XYZ file of C-alpha atoms in Angstrom:
482
model
C 132.866 122.439 18.272
C 129.948 123.939 16.287
C 127.992 126.724 17.889
C 124.772 124.702 18.146
C 126.435 122.573 20.591
C 127.498 125.311 23.056
C 124.632 124.622 25.428
C 125.320 121.041 25.200
C 128.560 121.738 27.051
C 126.341 123.744 29.483
C 124.286 120.624 30.045
C 127.457 118.637 30.551
C 128.561 120.827 33.296
C 125.049 120.749 34.766
C 124.885 117.163 34.512
C 127.111 116.182 37.313
C 127.212 118.087 40.566
C 129.944 115.800 41.638
C 127.591 114.127 43.375
C 124.769 113.277 41.274
C 123.320 114.599 38.117
C 122.134 117.956 36.928
C 123.853 120.575 39.324
C 125.926 123.313 37.814
C 129.195 122.191 39.084
C 131.046 119.202 40.202
C 131.171 119.281 43.869
C 134.729 118.507 44.387
C 135.876 120.892 41.601
C 133.553 123.594 43.085
C 135.105 123.268 46.523
C 138.684 123.278 45.151
C 137.913 126.462 43.099
C 136.223 128.225 46.058
C 138.960 127.225 48.314
C 141.644 128.452 45.955
C 139.995 131.959 45.935
C 140.429 132.191 49.806
C 144.264 131.341 49.580
C 146.630 134.499 50.115
C 149.806 132.523 49.895
C 150.801 128.976 49.229
C 153.519 127.197 51.266
C 156.561 126.198 49.493
C 156.794 123.229 51.670
C 153.819 121.437 49.909
C 155.111 118.394 48.017
C 153.408 116.145 45.364
C 154.050 112.513 46.260
C 153.119 109.154 44.625
C 152.426 105.754 46.115
C 151.997 102.257 44.563
C 148.422 100.938 45.027
C 146.908 97.583 44.039
C 144.548 97.333 41.194
C 142.394 95.168 43.358
C 142.980 95.161 47.163
C 140.641 92.239 47.635
C 141.896 89.809 45.033
C 145.130 88.073 45.932
C 145.456 86.844 42.285
C 145.610 90.380 40.860
C 149.175 91.407 40.966
C 149.123 94.658 38.917
C 149.885 97.943 40.464
C 149.441 101.587 39.701
C 150.596 104.946 41.262
C 148.195 107.225 43.256
C 149.027 110.974 43.618
C 148.818 112.692 47.001
C 149.907 115.899 48.461
C 151.968 116.589 51.660
C 152.290 119.665 53.767
C 154.616 119.527 56.961
C 155.068 123.246 57.449
C 152.919 123.166 60.667
C 153.938 119.782 62.039
C 155.820 119.292 65.337
C 156.838 116.177 66.934
C 153.676 114.247 68.388
C 151.284 116.182 66.311
C 148.376 114.405 64.446
C 148.206 113.338 60.935
C 145.258 114.929 58.834
C 144.204 113.387 55.677
C 141.706 115.107 53.352
C 140.123 112.466 51.331
C 139.920 113.025 47.513
C 136.522 112.780 45.952
C 134.916 112.726 42.419
C 137.365 114.958 40.548
C 141.016 115.982 40.557
C 142.457 116.508 43.979
C 143.856 120.024 45.137
C 146.773 121.019 47.235
C 144.768 124.083 48.176
C 143.415 122.076 51.136
C 146.888 122.337 52.662
C 146.794 126.211 52.752
C 143.367 127.025 54.006
C 140.200 125.560 55.288
C 139.193 123.397 58.400
C 142.112 120.900 57.952
C 144.697 123.682 57.643
C 142.956 125.423 60.795
C 143.231 122.043 62.828
C 146.785 121.482 61.834
C 147.741 125.022 62.729
C 146.099 124.733 66.106
C 147.390 121.360 66.902
C 150.838 121.122 65.145
C 149.566 118.577 62.678
C 150.808 117.074 59.543
C 148.479 117.507 56.461
C 147.930 115.262 53.358
C 145.488 115.162 50.518
C 144.805 111.948 48.658
C 143.446 111.712 44.984
C 140.731 109.250 44.421
C 141.427 106.413 41.917
C 140.279 107.215 38.264
C 140.122 110.954 38.938
C 142.761 113.607 38.202
C 146.180 111.900 37.676
C 145.373 108.826 39.645
C 144.357 106.372 37.062
C 144.951 102.661 37.195
C 143.607 102.422 33.573
C 142.982 105.030 31.045
C 139.889 103.525 29.497
C 136.437 104.654 30.314
C 134.442 101.687 29.402
C 132.782 99.381 32.054
C 135.794 96.811 31.903
C 138.271 99.632 32.798
C 135.940 100.932 35.585
C 135.836 97.437 37.041
C 138.254 98.561 39.609
C 136.476 101.826 40.457
C 134.423 101.665 43.801
C 134.264 103.292 47.186
C 135.625 100.097 48.734
C 138.802 100.100 46.661
C 139.246 103.816 47.282
C 138.908 103.270 51.040
C 141.644 100.513 50.860
C 143.879 102.964 48.877
C 143.655 105.560 51.646
C 144.185 102.925 54.228
C 147.373 101.813 52.543
C 148.494 105.425 52.385
C 147.883 105.925 56.080
C 149.773 102.722 56.918
C 152.608 103.880 54.932
C 152.733 107.382 56.636
C 152.222 105.728 60.056
C 155.234 103.468 59.295
C 157.545 106.553 59.334
C 159.350 107.177 62.589
C 158.091 110.521 62.962
C 154.339 109.534 62.882
C 154.402 106.137 64.802
C 152.397 107.511 67.627
C 150.477 110.142 65.825
C 146.696 110.209 65.965
C 144.928 110.052 62.483
C 141.967 112.385 61.475
C 140.237 111.863 58.083
C 138.271 114.793 56.551
C 135.942 114.802 53.588
C 132.962 116.665 52.072
C 130.000 115.348 49.902
C 131.016 112.024 48.560
C 134.357 112.101 50.226
C 132.511 112.946 53.384
C 130.985 109.610 52.974
C 134.394 108.093 52.678
C 135.545 109.905 55.705
C 132.837 108.283 57.842
C 133.403 104.908 56.148
C 137.123 105.039 56.776
C 136.323 105.189 60.421
C 133.870 102.295 59.992
C 135.999 100.003 57.977
C 139.492 100.987 59.537
C 138.755 101.907 63.182
C 142.374 100.651 64.164
C 143.953 103.180 61.696
C 141.538 106.170 61.798
C 140.981 107.858 65.212
C 138.483 110.510 64.311
C 136.598 111.963 61.164
C 134.754 114.968 59.881
C 131.940 113.838 57.368
C 130.779 116.990 55.890
C 127.604 117.039 53.735
C 127.845 113.291 53.113
C 124.773 111.584 51.715
C 125.617 108.284 53.438
C 122.302 106.659 52.477
C 122.367 105.217 48.915
C 119.099 105.629 47.034
C 117.988 105.210 43.537
C 115.002 107.636 43.251
C 116.472 110.636 44.994
C 113.145 112.704 44.892
C 113.969 114.314 48.437
C 116.614 116.532 46.678
C 114.054 118.480 44.852
C 111.662 118.661 47.843
C 114.369 120.363 49.724
C 114.792 122.827 46.792
C 111.062 123.324 46.952
C 111.323 124.070 50.678
C 114.057 126.596 50.238
C 112.365 128.499 47.595
C 109.137 128.465 49.562
C 110.860 129.621 52.771
C 113.350 132.244 51.211
C 112.040 133.151 47.960
C 109.527 135.614 48.973
C 105.758 135.977 48.142
C 104.517 134.286 44.950
C 107.883 132.785 44.267
C 106.918 129.160 44.378
C 103.847 129.717 42.415
C 105.873 131.474 39.706
C 108.128 128.592 39.386
C 105.206 126.243 39.069
C 103.667 128.297 36.337
C 106.955 128.553 34.370
C 107.400 124.607 34.515
C 103.713 123.937 33.799
C 104.019 126.198 30.749
C 106.988 124.220 29.445
C 105.080 121.011 30.007
C 102.012 122.245 28.189
C 103.913 123.591 25.325
C 105.691 120.247 24.644
C 102.404 118.640 24.351
C 101.632 119.910 20.816
C 103.502 120.552 17.601
C 102.562 124.245 17.662
C 103.762 124.509 21.339
C 107.115 122.883 20.483
C 107.495 125.303 17.738
C 106.800 128.254 20.236
C 109.149 126.663 22.818
C 111.983 126.303 20.257
C 111.698 129.981 19.392
C 111.652 131.194 23.040
C 114.459 128.923 24.042
C 116.402 128.992 20.884
C 116.473 125.148 20.661
C 118.109 123.760 17.397
C 115.721 123.091 14.648
C 117.019 119.471 14.330
C 116.525 118.737 18.029
C 113.428 116.507 18.147
C 111.524 117.736 21.104
C 108.810 115.139 20.807
C 111.416 112.401 22.100
C 110.939 111.898 25.770
C 114.680 111.745 26.614
C 115.220 115.070 24.850
C 112.427 116.633 26.936
C 113.993 115.206 30.155
C 117.389 116.771 29.040
C 115.535 120.165 28.760
C 113.709 119.890 32.111
C 116.914 118.854 33.789
C 118.851 121.818 32.464
C 116.219 124.168 33.559
C 115.820 122.595 36.917
C 119.648 122.630 37.467
C 119.739 126.423 38.069
C 117.376 126.047 41.050
C 119.522 123.156 42.349
C 122.697 125.399 42.135
C 121.019 128.075 44.134
C 120.046 125.604 46.928
C 123.231 123.488 46.969
C 125.821 126.262 46.720
C 123.974 129.475 47.347
C 122.519 131.501 50.306
C 119.225 132.436 51.309
C 119.943 136.027 49.848
C 120.778 134.384 46.445
C 117.625 132.330 46.464
C 115.508 135.545 47.260
C 117.319 137.393 44.416
C 116.814 134.509 42.004
C 113.165 134.601 42.711
C 112.992 138.283 41.922
C 114.693 137.749 38.601
C 112.190 135.057 37.773
C 109.364 137.532 38.406
C 111.053 140.017 36.166
C 111.536 137.491 33.366
C 107.877 136.338 33.704
C 106.653 139.962 33.354
C 109.012 140.684 30.365
C 107.763 137.431 28.526
C 104.032 138.411 29.143
C 104.883 141.818 27.596
C 106.068 140.112 24.446
C 102.618 138.561 23.918
C 104.155 135.352 22.740
C 106.202 136.928 19.986
C 110.101 136.338 19.491
C 111.677 135.644 22.798
C 113.541 138.539 24.334
C 116.086 136.138 25.867
C 117.487 134.851 22.488
C 116.830 137.465 19.851
C 120.448 138.682 19.736
C 121.965 135.247 19.659
C 123.398 133.338 16.859
C 123.991 129.864 18.438
C 121.143 127.433 19.376
C 120.540 125.038 22.163
C 120.796 121.374 21.659
C 118.966 119.150 24.177
C 119.432 115.854 22.347
C 120.004 112.997 24.563
C 122.104 110.954 21.928
C 124.337 114.003 21.366
C 124.753 114.346 25.123
C 125.754 110.684 25.405
C 128.306 110.974 22.517
C 129.802 114.028 24.119
C 130.352 112.161 27.406
C 132.350 109.677 25.671
C 135.029 112.133 24.665
C 138.387 111.841 26.453
C 138.063 115.286 28.263
C 135.028 113.960 30.040
C 136.571 110.866 31.638
C 135.931 112.181 35.202
C 132.266 112.608 34.491
C 132.105 109.061 33.124
C 133.853 107.880 36.232
C 131.391 109.416 38.591
C 128.259 108.367 36.483
C 129.636 104.798 36.721
C 129.724 104.983 40.441
C 126.192 106.315 40.585
C 125.075 103.507 38.135
C 126.881 100.729 40.360
C 127.026 102.028 43.909
C 124.841 104.971 44.743
C 121.999 105.815 42.477
C 121.409 109.455 43.718
C 119.151 110.001 40.777
C 117.400 113.436 41.365
C 113.858 112.980 40.112
C 110.636 114.921 39.978
C 108.606 111.909 41.141
C 107.523 113.604 44.307
C 104.445 115.859 44.282
C 106.097 118.310 46.897
C 108.072 120.229 44.217
C 107.225 122.650 41.584
C 108.955 121.408 38.553
C 106.253 119.057 37.073
C 107.066 115.324 36.716
C 109.427 115.183 33.769
C 112.699 113.838 35.175
C 112.380 110.111 35.942
C 114.479 107.222 37.059
C 114.325 105.608 33.701
C 116.146 108.697 32.204
C 119.076 108.030 34.390
C 119.096 104.233 33.813
C 118.882 104.777 30.030
C 122.109 106.835 30.506
C 123.645 104.099 32.443
C 123.009 101.514 29.685
C 123.886 103.848 26.905
C 127.320 104.517 28.468
C 128.229 101.192 29.950
C 126.102 98.355 28.311
C 122.705 96.867 28.474
C 123.452 95.092 31.740
C 123.697 98.370 33.657
C 119.903 98.706 34.069
C 117.741 99.583 36.797
C 117.916 96.207 38.443
C 121.882 96.544 38.384
C 121.480 100.161 40.070
C 119.113 98.865 42.757
C 121.434 95.921 43.626
C 124.325 98.297 43.974
C 122.468 100.661 46.134
C 121.330 97.728 48.215
C 124.752 96.371 48.594
C 126.226 99.819 49.490
C 123.704 100.394 52.338
C 124.315 96.795 53.700
C 128.094 97.387 53.642
C 128.213 100.806 55.295
C 124.934 100.987 57.322
C 123.058 103.649 55.385
C 121.835 106.484 57.830
C 123.024 104.518 60.853
C 126.751 103.625 60.295
C 128.112 101.786 63.336
C 130.871 104.535 64.150
C 132.327 106.585 66.985
C 134.445 109.696 66.955
C 132.762 110.814 63.651
C 131.063 114.175 63.400
C 128.258 114.466 60.748
C 127.814 117.979 59.608
C 125.265 119.305 57.132
C 123.865 122.663 56.043
C 120.201 122.809 56.593
C 119.560 124.408 52.899
C 121.701 121.773 51.355
C 119.410 119.234 49.393
C 121.925 116.554 49.811
C 121.297 116.782 53.736
C 118.222 114.716 53.077
C 120.188 111.652 52.682
C 122.660 112.518 55.482
C 122.844 111.945 59.288
C 120.804 114.745 60.798
C 120.355 113.469 64.371
C 122.972 112.257 66.801
C 123.858 108.450 66.419
C 125.401 108.523 69.790
C 127.454 110.781 72.058
C 130.432 109.964 70.051
C 128.787 110.244 66.681
C 127.034 113.711 66.783
C 125.163 115.483 64.216
C 125.649 119.155 63.554
C 122.924 120.858 61.364
C 123.976 124.410 60.429
C 121.151 126.873 59.987
C 121.108 128.583 56.532
C 124.450 126.729 55.519
C 124.704 125.160 51.990
C 126.763 122.214 50.840
C 130.214 121.712 52.667
C 130.289 125.198 53.968
C 131.865 124.188 57.346
C 135.050 122.775 55.434
C 136.222 126.492 54.844
C 138.014 128.708 57.103
C 136.154 131.551 58.682
C 135.932 134.259 56.223
C 134.287 137.753 55.560
C 130.447 137.378 55.448
C 130.242 134.226 57.380
C 127.456 134.580 59.984
C 127.966 133.512 63.685
C 126.140 130.001 63.482
C 128.475 128.979 60.824
C 131.650 130.093 62.785
C 130.295 128.467 65.805
C 129.763 125.130 64.062
C 133.242 125.211 62.785
C 134.441 125.870 66.354
C 132.389 123.022 67.681
C 133.546 120.524 65.024
C 137.191 121.318 65.818
C 136.596 121.051 69.417
C 135.044 117.521 69.032
C 137.989 116.345 66.885
C 140.566 117.866 69.512
C 138.806 115.984 72.165
C 138.776 112.765 70.368
C 142.480 112.691 69.592
C 143.374 113.878 73.121
C 144.674 117.364 72.183
C 143.951 118.735 75.523
C 146.350 121.670 75.006
C 144.307 123.038 72.062
C 140.683 122.536 73.269
C 140.175 126.272 74.122
C 141.366 127.416 70.637
């Protein structure tokens, strides 16, 4: 690939957080990588399994089947112990969840069997290899829930597990799935942990950047938010004139052929720039947010010292940055990005989750709009995937699952209070048996990990409380004190 497209690949990485657009890492990939770094040893007892699934669980005329991958770990299991299933999300599944993390801790404390499923159309679990709308016809949360139900029924049919309680666990999108498994299959699932799950589908997800704003205002230090506003206001002003665009191209080393008068290209640029702030809010800590602000202050001072001359950032670099919308769409359509296309398809048909700048309570100017995302949907999947289609899918999703008030029991909804995704999650108890756990200073899905070095007491206590709830719901009386 030519050097001028190197930053396009960065944008591709920014474009999906696994949970929406424009965060630095795909959520499920990010969690898998972090989890792997915690593992000191991997059990030799972990097995890779495959199970036949229907293409369409709800169409009796559809006879085709495909094979779904899942992982099995029975090293901690003893007769009578529960079955734990970590639900796969929007990328390749990882067997790491069988060696550390909250599911491993629960299984160790209750003699449980552990499983990890892989979501259809991600990783090696693909009913079809195509990435057009016709192939993705069978990609939906409803079908994925039915896949996991079939897997659990198969496991429960084994003599060893006939009487075992079942607990499902998930984070981010798969946190939604965990709550919805208990909702849709209450006779099969006894309890669930729904970590950082944005259970409310929403087209214009402006609340995301409002939370980023709040985080930088609260933890960034004096002058931080004003500095961010000045940086983005300057970008906006430069893009309003040809001379300003030329100046911006020099400072940001934007490729000469990238037409920055095009609205979509400008929105790609803003999305890339905002993505860094998203990452620190979603996956960072309050200290990282503070340090990020300090680096911004330093950058601003250095830029002022240059008096508008050649940018100090890029003076030594030979490559250039291409923020071209059409080039990005073309890159998405490459074979290695099939998982990105799969998640974008789900946002275009079920969830929205379009992180916009439409709110005035954020510092990034209003240059990332809903139409940017819907244009992506139509460019990738066809003209019928327009805003009307997105809105209809969002409405259907909320009707099916109940939005912020799913009718469930024995589900714990956990969220970190600096996580921008928490703004679409359950933050108050739905009932005594559907409690919300909001963890101070915690980011996205932090409760899913095992206690580690540097974890503060509130996070450790939250994990302990979550495990206590699960044990009480499945009748593991002998283990409640652990």
